[in-house]
Amino acid sequence: IMGQGYVGLPVSLGAVEAGFDVVGFDVDRERIDALRRGESFIDDVTEVYNARYLLKATEHEIHRAARSGKDLSVLFLDLDRFKRVNDQYGHLVGSNVLRRLSEVLLDCVRQVDTLARYGGDEFTILLVDTPLRGGVQVAERIRRTVAETLFEGTSGAPIRLTISIGVAAFPNHARDREGLLDVADKAMYRAKSKGRNCVCSAEELES
């Protein structure tokens, strides 16, 4: 049974049982049992982490940041008008676009960070040891890169897309997993309401 350790690195059940820290947080019996049951932490379409892994990793990183006194930034990302891609080109092209987007996002973050597909065309990124300002800078770099990327449609026809991103940070905006993800999600929707193709910090929700 294969899983995924740090992004892009395959991991075997044997490695987990050997006690290696292969998925970014302490090995525990729950994860070993999950692998044995064939439950994956990897999204089938994009081959990045899925929401199940994200929830566990967010909990872990919050605890780690609290112990170390360092920051943790969370990015919530959503493609703008992605439904049009599925409607015009079909779901196969849509899936290929999501896979290509995952590659673009991976190129914009560090290996120690966590990229997960939250669902649909929504992705989440955990930026360890990164304060809000740094998170906004990373988000802006991602926004520019996505806007400059040519995605492939039917018969190689180019597709241009944009992305809206919300940024929140621990402990500034929330101190628990649900609260932090919720604030980042709300910031993303604020970015949508501002016209899409932009980055919105959770600080803007307070204004």
XYZ file of C-alpha atoms in Angstrom:
207
model
C 0.000 0.000 0.000
C 1.502 3.302 -1.058
C 0.942 6.694 0.497
C 2.708 10.014 0.176
C 5.211 11.565 2.535
C 6.511 15.044 1.934
C 4.821 16.198 -1.226
C 5.694 14.071 -4.213
C 7.508 11.335 -2.289
C 5.934 7.857 -2.233
C 5.852 6.058 1.099
C 5.232 2.410 1.855
C 3.324 0.900 4.756
C 6.571 -0.770 5.785
C 8.213 2.623 6.227
C 5.331 3.772 8.406
C 5.534 0.683 10.587
C 9.281 1.221 10.894
C 8.463 4.486 12.638
C 9.623 7.074 10.120
C 7.946 10.478 10.166
C 6.774 10.010 6.598
C 3.692 12.186 6.426
C 4.737 15.238 8.350
C 3.510 14.355 11.839
C 4.271 11.710 14.450
C 3.539 8.167 13.391
C 0.620 6.697 15.302
C -1.417 3.513 15.256
C -4.360 5.265 13.624
C -2.380 6.032 10.487
C -0.919 2.554 10.298
C -4.402 1.053 10.592
C -5.693 3.494 7.955
C -2.996 2.398 5.503
C -3.772 -1.242 6.188
C -7.439 -0.581 5.435
C -6.414 0.995 2.147
C -7.519 4.484 3.182
C -5.485 7.018 1.293
C -4.220 10.428 2.298
C -3.806 11.223 -1.414
C -6.354 12.815 -3.737
C -7.138 10.512 -6.677
C -7.267 13.273 -9.292
C -4.329 15.519 -8.404
C -2.123 13.127 -6.406
C -1.555 15.740 -3.716
C -2.875 15.362 -0.158
C -6.615 15.143 0.399
C -8.905 16.738 2.980
C -8.464 13.813 5.392
C -4.746 14.432 5.548
C -5.194 18.210 5.686
C -7.280 18.037 8.857
C -4.689 15.884 10.616
C -1.771 17.994 9.381
C -3.449 21.270 10.397
C -4.006 19.945 13.911
C -0.394 18.831 14.117
C 1.047 22.098 12.783
C -1.058 24.193 15.171
C 0.246 22.184 18.123
C 3.794 22.445 16.822
C 3.511 26.206 16.296
C 2.061 26.628 19.786
C 4.950 24.690 21.339
C 7.641 26.499 19.371
C 6.089 29.953 19.573
C 6.293 30.294 15.782
C 3.683 31.315 13.239
C 1.601 29.217 10.867
C -0.113 30.649 7.810
C -3.002 28.980 5.990
C -3.935 29.706 2.385
C -7.376 28.837 1.042
C -7.435 28.867 -2.771
C -10.258 28.622 -5.287
C -10.082 28.789 -9.086
C -12.219 31.561 -10.548
C -15.101 30.416 -12.757
C -13.756 26.880 -13.023
C -17.254 25.591 -13.808
C -16.896 27.175 -17.243
C -13.947 24.878 -17.973
C -15.998 21.772 -17.185
C -18.991 23.102 -19.110
C -16.990 24.052 -22.207
C -14.336 21.334 -22.361
C -15.712 18.499 -20.239
C -14.694 16.968 -16.933
C -11.670 15.124 -18.346
C -10.066 18.428 -19.326
C -11.180 19.841 -15.987
C -9.337 17.061 -14.157
C -6.225 17.668 -16.253
C -6.393 21.354 -15.363
C -6.566 20.504 -11.659
C -3.547 18.215 -11.989
C -1.585 20.939 -13.755
C -2.659 23.471 -11.129
C -1.347 21.160 -8.414
C 2.051 21.118 -10.142
C 2.049 24.918 -10.334
C 1.179 25.214 -6.654
C 3.885 22.732 -5.644
C 6.455 24.834 -7.485
C 5.407 27.863 -5.430
C 5.854 26.349 -1.967
C 8.592 24.640 0.032
C 8.879 20.920 0.576
C 8.096 21.402 4.281
C 4.769 23.047 3.461
C 1.559 21.082 2.924
C -0.605 21.294 -0.187
C -3.993 19.565 -0.160
C -7.022 19.480 -2.390
C -9.858 20.459 -0.090
C -12.541 19.532 -2.594
C -13.683 20.476 -6.094
C -11.400 23.265 -7.293
C -10.492 24.366 -3.761
C -7.005 23.828 -2.378
C -5.401 24.583 0.974
C -1.751 25.243 1.800
C -0.144 25.168 5.247
C 2.951 27.378 5.427
C 4.992 26.404 8.469
C 7.001 29.002 10.426
C 5.418 31.704 8.271
C 3.770 34.861 9.652
C 0.785 36.505 7.982
C 2.911 38.889 5.930
C 4.924 36.010 4.504
C 1.743 34.089 3.779
C 0.341 37.013 1.812
C 3.574 37.230 -0.185
C 3.413 33.544 -1.076
C -0.265 33.884 -1.989
C 0.488 36.819 -4.281
C 3.246 34.839 -5.981
C 0.819 31.977 -6.544
C -1.839 34.339 -7.887
C 0.570 35.816 -10.435
C 1.926 32.431 -11.464
C -1.520 30.931 -12.045
C -2.580 33.953 -14.115
C 0.535 33.568 -16.276
C 0.129 29.802 -16.766
C -1.406 28.399 -19.938
C -3.544 25.377 -19.131
C -4.411 22.902 -21.857
C -7.907 22.496 -23.261
C -9.283 20.315 -26.035
C -6.771 19.677 -28.849
C -4.193 21.704 -26.973
C -6.259 24.904 -26.957
C -4.855 27.233 -24.280
C -6.951 28.047 -21.238
C -6.204 31.013 -19.017
C -7.419 30.942 -15.437
C -7.172 33.072 -12.343
C -7.378 32.194 -8.671
C -8.697 33.843 -5.508
C -6.810 33.293 -2.266
C -7.600 33.895 1.387
C -4.830 34.019 3.999
C -5.112 33.541 7.758
C -2.503 32.927 10.445
C -2.131 31.192 13.782
C -2.350 32.548 16.419
C -3.489 35.901 15.012
C -6.898 34.870 13.704
C -7.719 31.559 15.358
C -6.172 29.052 17.754
C -7.883 25.861 16.637
C -8.122 23.912 13.400
C -11.739 24.614 12.548
C -11.427 28.306 13.322
C -8.246 28.776 11.303
C -9.563 27.002 8.208
C -12.864 28.861 8.487
C -11.220 32.286 8.649
C -8.992 31.485 5.651
C -12.078 30.314 3.750
C -13.963 33.520 4.598
C -10.974 35.580 3.428
C -11.011 33.670 0.132
C -14.676 34.514 -0.369
C -13.884 38.156 0.383
C -11.308 37.974 -2.422
C -14.042 36.644 -4.724
C -16.346 39.490 -3.759
C -13.619 42.032 -4.542
C -13.603 40.917 -8.178
C -11.630 37.635 -8.138
C -7.975 37.157 -9.137
C -6.789 38.672 -5.895
C -5.456 37.888 -2.419
C -7.329 38.792 0.733
C -5.879 38.689 4.232
C -8.042 37.779 7.209
C -7.106 41.226 8.541
C -9.480 42.655 5.918
C -12.394 40.773 7.448
C -12.054 42.927 10.539
C -12.304 46.216 8.640
